[in-house]
mmCIF file of C-alpha atoms and ligand atoms in Angstrom:
data_model
loop_
_atom_site.group_PDB
_atom_site.id
_atom_site.type_symbol
_atom_site.label_atom_id
_atom_site.label_comp_id
_atom_site.label_asym_id
_atom_site.label_seq_id
_atom_site.Cartn_x
_atom_site.Cartn_y
_atom_site.Cartn_z
ATOM 1 C CA UNK A 14 1.049 -29.239 11.383
ATOM 2 C CA UNK A 15 -1.972 -30.945 9.848
ATOM 3 C CA UNK A 16 -2.319 -29.416 6.360
ATOM 4 C CA UNK A 17 -1.495 -32.014 3.718
ATOM 5 C CA UNK A 18 1.085 -31.361 1.020
ATOM 6 C CA UNK A 19 -1.570 -31.525 -1.714
ATOM 7 C CA UNK A 20 -3.742 -28.935 0.100
ATOM 8 C CA UNK A 21 -0.731 -26.669 0.558
ATOM 9 C CA UNK A 22 0.151 -26.951 -3.141
ATOM 10 C CA UNK A 23 -3.467 -26.218 -4.132
ATOM 11 C CA UNK A 24 -3.527 -23.096 -1.928
ATOM 12 C CA UNK A 25 -0.110 -21.770 -2.927
ATOM 13 C CA UNK A 26 -1.011 -22.263 -6.638
ATOM 14 C CA UNK A 27 -4.306 -20.451 -6.076
ATOM 15 C CA UNK A 28 -2.644 -17.483 -4.333
ATOM 16 C CA UNK A 29 0.048 -17.289 -6.978
ATOM 17 C CA UNK A 30 -2.476 -17.399 -9.823
ATOM 18 C CA UNK A 31 -4.753 -14.759 -8.270
ATOM 19 C CA UNK A 32 -2.234 -12.340 -6.700
ATOM 20 C CA UNK A 33 1.280 -13.436 -7.811
ATOM 21 C CA UNK A 34 2.241 -13.717 -4.122
ATOM 22 C CA UNK A 35 4.576 -16.611 -3.425
ATOM 23 C CA UNK A 36 3.930 -19.104 -0.653
ATOM 24 C CA UNK A 37 7.039 -21.260 -0.910
ATOM 25 C CA UNK A 38 7.413 -24.690 0.737
ATOM 26 C CA UNK A 39 8.119 -24.090 4.404
ATOM 27 C CA UNK A 40 5.149 -21.709 4.750
ATOM 28 C CA UNK A 41 2.665 -24.532 5.489
ATOM 29 C CA UNK A 42 2.268 -23.333 9.103
ATOM 30 C CA UNK A 43 1.302 -19.851 7.877
ATOM 31 C CA UNK A 44 -1.300 -21.153 5.428
ATOM 32 C CA UNK A 45 -2.743 -23.379 8.099
ATOM 33 C CA UNK A 46 -2.839 -20.605 10.718
ATOM 34 C CA UNK A 47 -4.654 -18.293 8.320
ATOM 35 C CA UNK A 48 -7.158 -20.844 7.015
ATOM 36 C CA UNK A 49 -8.030 -22.613 10.261
ATOM 37 C CA UNK A 50 -10.378 -19.879 11.583
ATOM 38 C CA UNK A 51 -12.160 -19.808 8.189
ATOM 39 C CA UNK A 52 -12.422 -23.613 8.150
ATOM 40 C CA UNK A 53 -14.028 -23.558 11.605
ATOM 41 C CA UNK A 54 -16.391 -20.750 10.621
ATOM 42 C CA UNK A 55 -17.410 -22.733 7.511
ATOM 43 C CA UNK A 56 -18.109 -25.833 9.652
ATOM 44 C CA UNK A 57 -15.236 -27.906 8.224
ATOM 45 C CA UNK A 58 -13.545 -30.403 10.508
ATOM 46 C CA UNK A 59 -10.027 -29.439 9.383
ATOM 47 C CA UNK A 60 -8.097 -27.301 6.909
ATOM 48 C CA UNK A 61 -7.862 -30.089 4.320
ATOM 49 C CA UNK A 62 -11.636 -30.436 4.015
ATOM 50 C CA UNK A 63 -11.887 -26.621 3.806
ATOM 51 C CA UNK A 64 -9.362 -26.621 0.949
ATOM 52 C CA UNK A 65 -11.514 -29.191 -0.910
ATOM 53 C CA UNK A 66 -14.408 -26.763 -0.551
ATOM 54 C CA UNK A 67 -12.290 -23.953 -2.025
ATOM 55 C CA UNK A 68 -12.223 -25.945 -5.264
ATOM 56 C CA UNK A 69 -15.929 -25.229 -5.864
ATOM 57 C CA UNK A 70 -17.007 -22.366 -3.582
ATOM 58 C CA UNK A 71 -16.080 -19.029 -5.188
ATOM 59 C CA UNK A 72 -17.226 -16.852 -2.259
ATOM 60 C CA UNK A 73 -15.182 -18.916 0.187
ATOM 61 C CA UNK A 74 -12.217 -18.741 -2.166
ATOM 62 C CA UNK A 75 -12.414 -14.933 -2.099
ATOM 63 C CA UNK A 76 -12.412 -15.016 1.733
ATOM 64 C CA UNK A 77 -9.444 -17.373 1.770
ATOM 65 C CA UNK A 78 -7.496 -15.127 -0.595
ATOM 66 C CA UNK A 79 -8.257 -12.126 1.630
ATOM 67 C CA UNK A 80 -6.957 -14.086 4.627
ATOM 68 C CA UNK A 81 -3.802 -15.139 2.782
ATOM 69 C CA UNK A 82 -2.700 -11.711 1.553
ATOM 70 C CA UNK A 83 -0.241 -10.202 4.020
ATOM 71 C CA UNK A 84 -1.703 -6.894 5.153
ATOM 72 C CA UNK A 85 0.936 -5.744 7.625
ATOM 73 C CA UNK A 86 0.972 -1.914 7.714
ATOM 74 C CA UNK A 87 1.161 1.045 10.111
ATOM 75 C CA UNK A 88 0.825 4.825 10.230
ATOM 76 C CA UNK A 89 3.749 6.763 8.736
ATOM 77 C CA UNK A 90 5.482 3.416 8.259
ATOM 78 C CA UNK A 91 9.283 3.808 8.487
ATOM 79 C CA UNK A 92 8.856 7.612 8.913
ATOM 80 C CA UNK A 93 11.651 8.535 6.455
ATOM 81 C CA UNK A 94 9.498 8.247 3.274
ATOM 82 C CA UNK A 95 6.948 10.601 4.817
ATOM 83 C CA UNK A 96 9.673 13.019 5.859
ATOM 84 C CA UNK A 97 10.935 12.954 2.240
ATOM 85 C CA UNK A 98 7.375 13.508 1.043
ATOM 86 C CA UNK A 99 6.937 16.596 3.230
ATOM 87 C CA UNK A 100 10.402 18.093 2.808
ATOM 88 C CA UNK A 101 11.154 17.409 -0.845
ATOM 89 C CA UNK A 102 8.603 15.548 -2.984
ATOM 90 C CA UNK A 103 5.578 17.689 -2.196
ATOM 91 C CA UNK A 104 7.468 21.018 -2.612
ATOM 92 C CA UNK A 105 8.777 19.750 -5.963
ATOM 93 C CA UNK A 106 5.292 18.805 -7.202
ATOM 94 C CA UNK A 107 3.892 22.128 -5.959
ATOM 95 C CA UNK A 108 6.621 23.973 -7.869
ATOM 96 C CA UNK A 109 5.806 22.047 -11.074
ATOM 97 C CA UNK A 110 1.997 21.886 -10.951
ATOM 98 C CA UNK A 111 1.112 25.544 -10.325
ATOM 99 C CA UNK A 112 -0.912 25.553 -13.573
ATOM 100 C CA UNK A 113 -3.339 22.865 -12.320
ATOM 101 C CA UNK A 114 -3.003 23.257 -8.537
ATOM 102 C CA UNK A 115 -3.680 19.549 -8.191
ATOM 103 C CA UNK A 116 -1.596 16.626 -6.970
ATOM 104 C CA UNK A 117 -2.335 13.024 -7.832
ATOM 105 C CA UNK A 118 -0.951 10.177 -5.708
ATOM 106 C CA UNK A 119 -1.286 6.388 -5.962
ATOM 107 C CA UNK A 120 -1.110 4.188 -2.866
ATOM 108 C CA UNK A 121 -0.668 0.887 -4.691
ATOM 109 C CA UNK A 122 -1.200 -2.128 -2.379
ATOM 110 C CA UNK A 123 -2.780 0.121 0.249
ATOM 111 C CA UNK A 124 -3.767 -2.598 2.741
ATOM 112 C CA UNK A 125 -6.184 -1.135 5.330
ATOM 113 C CA UNK A 126 -5.392 2.459 4.321
ATOM 114 C CA UNK A 127 -2.855 3.707 6.870
ATOM 115 C CA UNK A 128 -0.487 4.714 4.044
ATOM 116 C CA UNK A 129 -3.135 6.699 2.142
ATOM 117 C CA UNK A 130 -4.530 8.404 5.239
ATOM 118 C CA UNK A 131 -1.042 9.216 6.576
ATOM 119 C CA UNK A 132 -0.507 11.088 3.302
ATOM 120 C CA UNK A 133 -3.845 12.921 3.578
ATOM 121 C CA UNK A 134 -2.802 14.248 7.008
ATOM 122 C CA UNK A 135 0.414 15.661 5.560
ATOM 123 C CA UNK A 136 -1.453 17.102 2.583
ATOM 124 C CA UNK A 137 -3.963 18.735 4.915
ATOM 125 C CA UNK A 138 -1.039 20.372 6.703
ATOM 126 C CA UNK A 139 1.135 21.326 3.736
ATOM 127 C CA UNK A 140 -0.963 21.858 0.586
ATOM 128 C CA UNK A 141 -1.171 25.565 -0.263
ATOM 129 C CA UNK A 142 -4.656 27.157 -0.204
ATOM 130 C CA UNK A 143 -6.612 26.557 -3.413
ATOM 131 C CA UNK A 144 -4.888 23.244 -4.183
ATOM 132 C CA UNK A 145 -6.637 19.872 -4.368
ATOM 133 C CA UNK A 146 -5.277 16.350 -3.958
ATOM 134 C CA UNK A 147 -6.514 12.894 -4.847
ATOM 135 C CA UNK A 148 -5.082 9.642 -3.566
ATOM 136 C CA UNK A 149 -6.029 6.470 -5.404
ATOM 137 C CA UNK A 150 -5.819 3.581 -2.923
ATOM 138 C CA UNK A 151 -5.761 0.170 -4.596
ATOM 139 C CA UNK A 152 -5.352 -3.394 -3.404
ATOM 140 C CA UNK A 153 -6.067 -6.927 -4.581
ATOM 141 C CA UNK A 154 -7.987 -7.600 -1.357
ATOM 142 C CA UNK A 155 -11.601 -6.418 -1.425
ATOM 143 C CA UNK A 156 -11.773 -6.803 2.370
ATOM 144 C CA UNK A 157 -8.921 -4.301 2.703
ATOM 145 C CA UNK A 158 -10.620 -1.847 0.339
ATOM 146 C CA UNK A 159 -13.777 -2.001 2.463
ATOM 147 C CA UNK A 160 -11.637 -1.087 5.464
ATOM 148 C CA UNK A 161 -10.145 1.908 3.641
ATOM 149 C CA UNK A 162 -13.632 3.137 2.755
ATOM 150 C CA UNK A 163 -14.818 2.747 6.362
ATOM 151 C CA UNK A 164 -11.702 4.566 7.627
ATOM 152 C CA UNK A 165 -12.093 2.983 11.079
ATOM 153 C CA UNK A 166 -9.234 1.677 13.170
ATOM 154 C CA UNK A 167 -8.879 -0.139 16.481
ATOM 155 C CA UNK A 168 -6.889 1.280 19.383
ATOM 156 C CA UNK A 169 -4.184 -1.327 18.714
ATOM 157 C CA UNK A 170 -3.897 -0.090 15.118
ATOM 158 C CA UNK A 171 -3.795 3.542 16.255
ATOM 159 C CA UNK A 172 -0.974 2.695 18.653
ATOM 160 C CA UNK A 173 1.129 1.673 15.673
ATOM 161 C CA UNK A 174 2.624 5.002 14.664
ATOM 162 C CA UNK A 175 -0.178 7.539 14.985
ATOM 163 C CA UNK A 176 1.208 10.773 16.485
ATOM 164 C CA UNK A 177 -1.052 12.039 19.302
ATOM 165 C CA UNK A 178 -1.607 15.524 17.760
ATOM 166 C CA UNK A 179 -2.770 13.923 14.496
ATOM 167 C CA UNK A 180 -5.108 11.580 16.346
ATOM 168 C CA UNK A 181 -6.711 14.526 18.130
ATOM 169 C CA UNK A 182 -6.961 16.594 14.947
ATOM 170 C CA UNK A 183 -8.216 14.019 12.446
ATOM 171 C CA UNK A 184 -10.115 11.256 14.283
ATOM 172 C CA UNK A 185 -13.290 10.878 16.298
ATOM 173 C CA UNK A 186 -14.345 8.011 18.547
ATOM 174 C CA UNK A 187 -16.693 5.495 16.914
ATOM 175 C CA UNK A 188 -17.538 2.960 19.610
ATOM 176 C CA UNK A 189 -14.324 1.131 20.425
ATOM 177 C CA UNK A 190 -12.698 2.396 17.214
ATOM 178 C CA UNK A 191 -11.375 5.661 15.806
ATOM 179 C CA UNK A 192 -12.795 7.070 12.577
ATOM 180 C CA UNK A 193 -10.898 9.306 10.198
ATOM 181 C CA UNK A 194 -12.452 12.726 9.424
ATOM 182 C CA UNK A 195 -14.591 13.178 6.316
ATOM 183 C CA UNK A 196 -12.321 15.842 4.778
ATOM 184 C CA UNK A 197 -9.506 13.252 4.660
ATOM 185 C CA UNK A 198 -11.807 10.470 3.443
ATOM 186 C CA UNK A 199 -12.837 12.697 0.533
ATOM 187 C CA UNK A 200 -9.226 12.812 -0.683
ATOM 188 C CA UNK A 201 -9.072 9.016 -0.996
ATOM 189 C CA UNK A 202 -10.678 6.951 -3.754
ATOM 190 C CA UNK A 203 -10.499 3.156 -3.632
ATOM 191 C CA UNK A 204 -10.260 0.748 -6.554
ATOM 192 C CA UNK A 205 -9.676 -2.984 -6.813
ATOM 193 C CA UNK A 206 -6.450 -3.509 -8.731
ATOM 194 C CA UNK A 207 -4.238 -6.546 -9.109
ATOM 195 C CA UNK A 208 -0.691 -5.313 -9.692
ATOM 196 C CA UNK A 209 0.247 -8.601 -11.322
ATOM 197 C CA UNK A 210 -2.148 -8.212 -14.254
ATOM 198 C CA UNK A 211 -2.609 -5.471 -16.885
ATOM 199 C CA UNK A 212 -3.648 -2.206 -15.222
ATOM 200 C CA UNK A 213 -7.033 -0.678 -15.979
ATOM 201 C CA UNK A 214 -6.989 2.856 -17.397
ATOM 202 C CA UNK A 215 -5.245 4.990 -14.744
ATOM 203 C CA UNK A 216 -4.493 8.695 -14.499
ATOM 204 C CA UNK A 217 -0.906 9.953 -14.505
ATOM 205 C CA UNK A 218 0.428 10.161 -10.954
ATOM 206 C CA UNK A 219 2.798 12.723 -9.469
ATOM 207 C CA UNK A 220 3.830 10.338 -6.708
ATOM 208 C CA UNK A 221 3.424 6.561 -6.373
ATOM 209 C CA UNK A 222 3.808 4.708 -3.077
ATOM 210 C CA UNK A 223 4.432 1.045 -4.009
ATOM 211 C CA UNK A 224 5.739 -0.097 -0.670
ATOM 212 C CA UNK A 225 6.241 -3.499 0.906
ATOM 213 C CA UNK A 226 4.520 -5.538 -1.781
ATOM 214 C CA UNK A 227 7.165 -6.287 -4.461
ATOM 215 C CA UNK A 228 8.959 -8.462 -1.876
ATOM 216 C CA UNK A 229 6.205 -11.067 -2.262
ATOM 217 C CA UNK A 230 6.654 -11.518 -6.032
ATOM 218 C CA UNK A 231 9.159 -13.320 -8.249
ATOM 219 C CA UNK A 232 11.687 -11.364 -10.336
ATOM 220 C CA UNK A 233 9.736 -11.420 -13.608
ATOM 221 C CA UNK A 234 6.592 -10.170 -11.872
ATOM 222 C CA UNK A 235 8.528 -7.382 -10.104
ATOM 223 C CA UNK A 236 10.080 -6.242 -13.404
ATOM 224 C CA UNK A 237 6.746 -6.347 -15.197
ATOM 225 C CA UNK A 238 5.042 -4.283 -12.467
ATOM 226 C CA UNK A 239 7.851 -1.701 -12.403
ATOM 227 C CA UNK A 240 7.603 -1.412 -16.196
ATOM 228 C CA UNK A 241 3.854 -0.788 -16.047
ATOM 229 C CA UNK A 242 4.130 1.621 -13.091
ATOM 230 C CA UNK A 243 6.670 3.587 -15.140
ATOM 231 C CA UNK A 244 3.926 4.251 -17.713
ATOM 232 C CA UNK A 245 1.676 5.977 -15.162
ATOM 233 C CA UNK A 246 4.226 8.119 -13.287
ATOM 234 C CA UNK A 247 4.609 11.669 -14.604
ATOM 235 C CA UNK A 248 8.020 12.256 -16.238
ATOM 236 C CA UNK A 249 8.881 14.585 -13.331
ATOM 237 C CA UNK A 250 7.157 12.360 -10.755
ATOM 238 C CA UNK A 251 8.370 10.047 -8.006
ATOM 239 C CA UNK A 252 8.170 6.393 -6.996
ATOM 240 C CA UNK A 253 8.719 5.256 -3.416
ATOM 241 C CA UNK A 254 9.375 1.600 -2.645
ATOM 242 C CA UNK A 255 9.708 -0.281 0.650
ATOM 243 C CA UNK A 256 13.038 -0.067 2.468
ATOM 244 C CA UNK A 257 14.168 -3.505 1.211
ATOM 245 C CA UNK A 258 12.846 -3.042 -2.355
ATOM 246 C CA UNK A 259 14.625 -1.648 -5.421
ATOM 247 C CA UNK A 260 13.984 -0.965 -9.083
ATOM 248 C CA UNK A 261 16.374 -3.884 -9.783
ATOM 249 C CA UNK A 262 18.574 -3.402 -12.845
ATOM 250 C CA UNK A 263 16.018 -1.281 -14.737
ATOM 251 C CA UNK A 264 18.267 1.751 -15.303
ATOM 252 C CA UNK A 265 16.635 2.361 -18.679
ATOM 253 C CA UNK A 266 13.364 2.978 -16.822
ATOM 254 C CA UNK A 267 14.264 4.281 -13.370
ATOM 255 C CA UNK A 268 16.864 6.630 -11.912
ATOM 256 C CA UNK A 269 17.572 6.886 -8.163
ATOM 257 C CA UNK A 270 18.170 9.800 -5.838
ATOM 258 C CA UNK A 271 18.783 9.902 -2.097
ATOM 259 C CA UNK A 272 16.358 12.140 -0.285
ATOM 260 C CA UNK A 273 17.117 12.238 3.425
ATOM 261 C CA UNK A 274 17.267 8.607 4.507
ATOM 262 C CA UNK A 275 15.332 7.167 1.540
ATOM 263 C CA UNK A 276 16.000 6.262 -2.053
ATOM 264 C CA UNK A 277 13.493 7.923 -4.354
ATOM 265 C CA UNK A 278 12.978 6.513 -7.850
ATOM 266 C CA UNK A 279 12.276 8.742 -10.819
ATOM 267 C CA UNK A 280 11.625 8.031 -14.492
ATOM 268 C CA UNK A 281 15.052 7.766 -16.128
ATOM 269 C CA UNK A 282 16.237 11.023 -17.679
ATOM 270 C CA UNK A 283 14.467 13.248 -15.126
ATOM 271 C CA UNK A 284 16.684 16.074 -13.860
ATOM 272 C CA UNK A 285 17.410 15.923 -10.156
ATOM 273 C CA UNK A 286 15.056 17.528 -7.662
ATOM 274 C CA UNK A 287 15.656 21.282 -7.384
ATOM 275 C CA UNK A 288 14.237 21.389 -3.840
ATOM 276 C CA UNK A 289 16.074 18.354 -2.490
ATOM 277 C CA UNK A 290 16.330 18.604 1.298
ATOM 278 C CA UNK A 291 16.318 22.419 1.146
ATOM 279 C CA UNK A 292 12.948 23.016 2.814
ATOM 280 C CA UNK A 293 12.920 23.083 6.600
ATOM 281 C CA UNK A 294 11.203 19.986 7.975
ATOM 282 C CA UNK A 295 7.771 21.097 9.118
ATOM 283 C CA UNK A 296 6.804 17.619 10.250
ATOM 284 C CA UNK A 297 9.114 15.696 12.522
ATOM 285 C CA UNK A 298 7.739 12.223 13.131
ATOM 286 C CA UNK A 299 10.345 11.456 15.784
ATOM 287 C CA UNK A 300 9.254 14.501 17.768
ATOM 288 C CA UNK A 301 5.708 13.192 18.026
ATOM 289 C CA UNK A 302 4.520 10.961 20.788
ATOM 290 C CA UNK A 303 2.419 7.935 19.889
ATOM 291 C CA UNK A 304 -1.289 7.824 20.715
HETATM 292 C C1 LIG B 11 2.418 -5.742 3.484
HETATM 293 S S1 LIG B 11 1.043 -4.880 2.819
HETATM 294 C C2 LIG B 11 1.775 -3.305 2.464
HETATM 295 C C3 LIG B 11 0.837 -2.159 2.775
HETATM 296 C C4 LIG B 11 1.429 -0.763 2.608
HETATM 297 N N1 LIG B 11 1.821 -0.505 1.253
HETATM 298 C C5 LIG B 11 2.579 -0.538 3.552
HETATM 299 O O1 LIG B 11 3.722 -0.434 3.093
HETATM 300 O O2 LIG B 11 2.362 -0.466 4.757
HETATM 301 C C6 LIG B 11 0.919 -5.650 1.215
HETATM 302 C C7 LIG B 11 -0.399 -5.407 0.531
HETATM 303 O O3 LIG B 11 -0.264 -5.843 -0.821
HETATM 304 C C8 LIG B 11 -1.483 -6.388 -1.240
HETATM 305 N N2 LIG B 11 -1.235 -7.228 -2.424
HETATM 306 C C9 LIG B 11 -0.688 -8.460 -2.487
HETATM 307 N N3 LIG B 11 -0.649 -8.899 -3.747
HETATM 308 C C10 LIG B 11 -1.164 -7.908 -4.510
HETATM 309 C C11 LIG B 11 -1.402 -7.766 -5.898
HETATM 310 N N4 LIG B 11 -1.086 -8.734 -6.764
HETATM 311 N N5 LIG B 11 -1.954 -6.616 -6.345
HETATM 312 C C12 LIG B 11 -2.289 -5.627 -5.470
HETATM 313 N N6 LIG B 11 -2.093 -5.702 -4.143
HETATM 314 C C13 LIG B 11 -1.541 -6.837 -3.670
HETATM 315 C C14 LIG B 11 -1.985 -7.142 -0.018
HETATM 316 O O4 LIG B 11 -3.369 -7.383 -0.089
HETATM 317 C C15 LIG B 11 -1.571 -6.189 1.110
HETATM 318 O O5 LIG B 11 -2.626 -5.325 1.442
#
């Protein structure tokens, strides 16, 4: 390991200030592994001299932050939340939004877009005729948002959870990549949004996917984000977190219900879901074979 302690501290302070993500001592190897390719590209002899450059070069700093955000994601990640979406959450929203025939979803911390596009495929299959849907896909990483807009994925990325029938139905070959169909792209709008700072003006969402991002923040930041997310979820709406994430001790804000194999969070005081697990599962991820 060659990164100096002062460089590591500079970088972890920078990431914390800009994204609230924590790089605790012990993660020096990770910072070095992520910055070394950028240092080489920028013509720096080592990571320490690259970090000195980050002090003055704003464009390079943006690139470094993009490289340091953890963008791990996959199609239909963990399956169960998507099964709950199809079987219970979507039928509940459809039952309650007949007057507008519109469903509004937020993929907060969307990474390269697999979460948002997985949802568009289910909406394409299950939304009744005449209904519209909009998914707002947000992330702190501008590089990730560019990827969502492009909607292009490598074969390796497609191999991570994309069911073969969905690949055939919704993607076309684009050189060595696969590109998502325009009708699905039209459902997704991207916006730069840092969860750790005050939100810009947002619509009210029927369903929020806030998955696998709270784990990177400290307790106060998690609480603050959950408080602000509460303000933009419809009173009869839903919040889905990652499998190891919870709404902490915020019972005054969030109630919990089990839907299939997942915990679904709802604004406190909401009556339980009338359709819970009653609809036959029309989409069985485990029955699909990967691409
Ligand atoms: C591990 S990925 C999770 C992606 C997706 N939600 C999933 O579950 O597969 C975490 C994402 O959170 C984003 N992120 C990190 N800090 C953030 C912040 N302060 N505001 C918004 N997004 C952030 C990262 O850029 C990354 O794309």
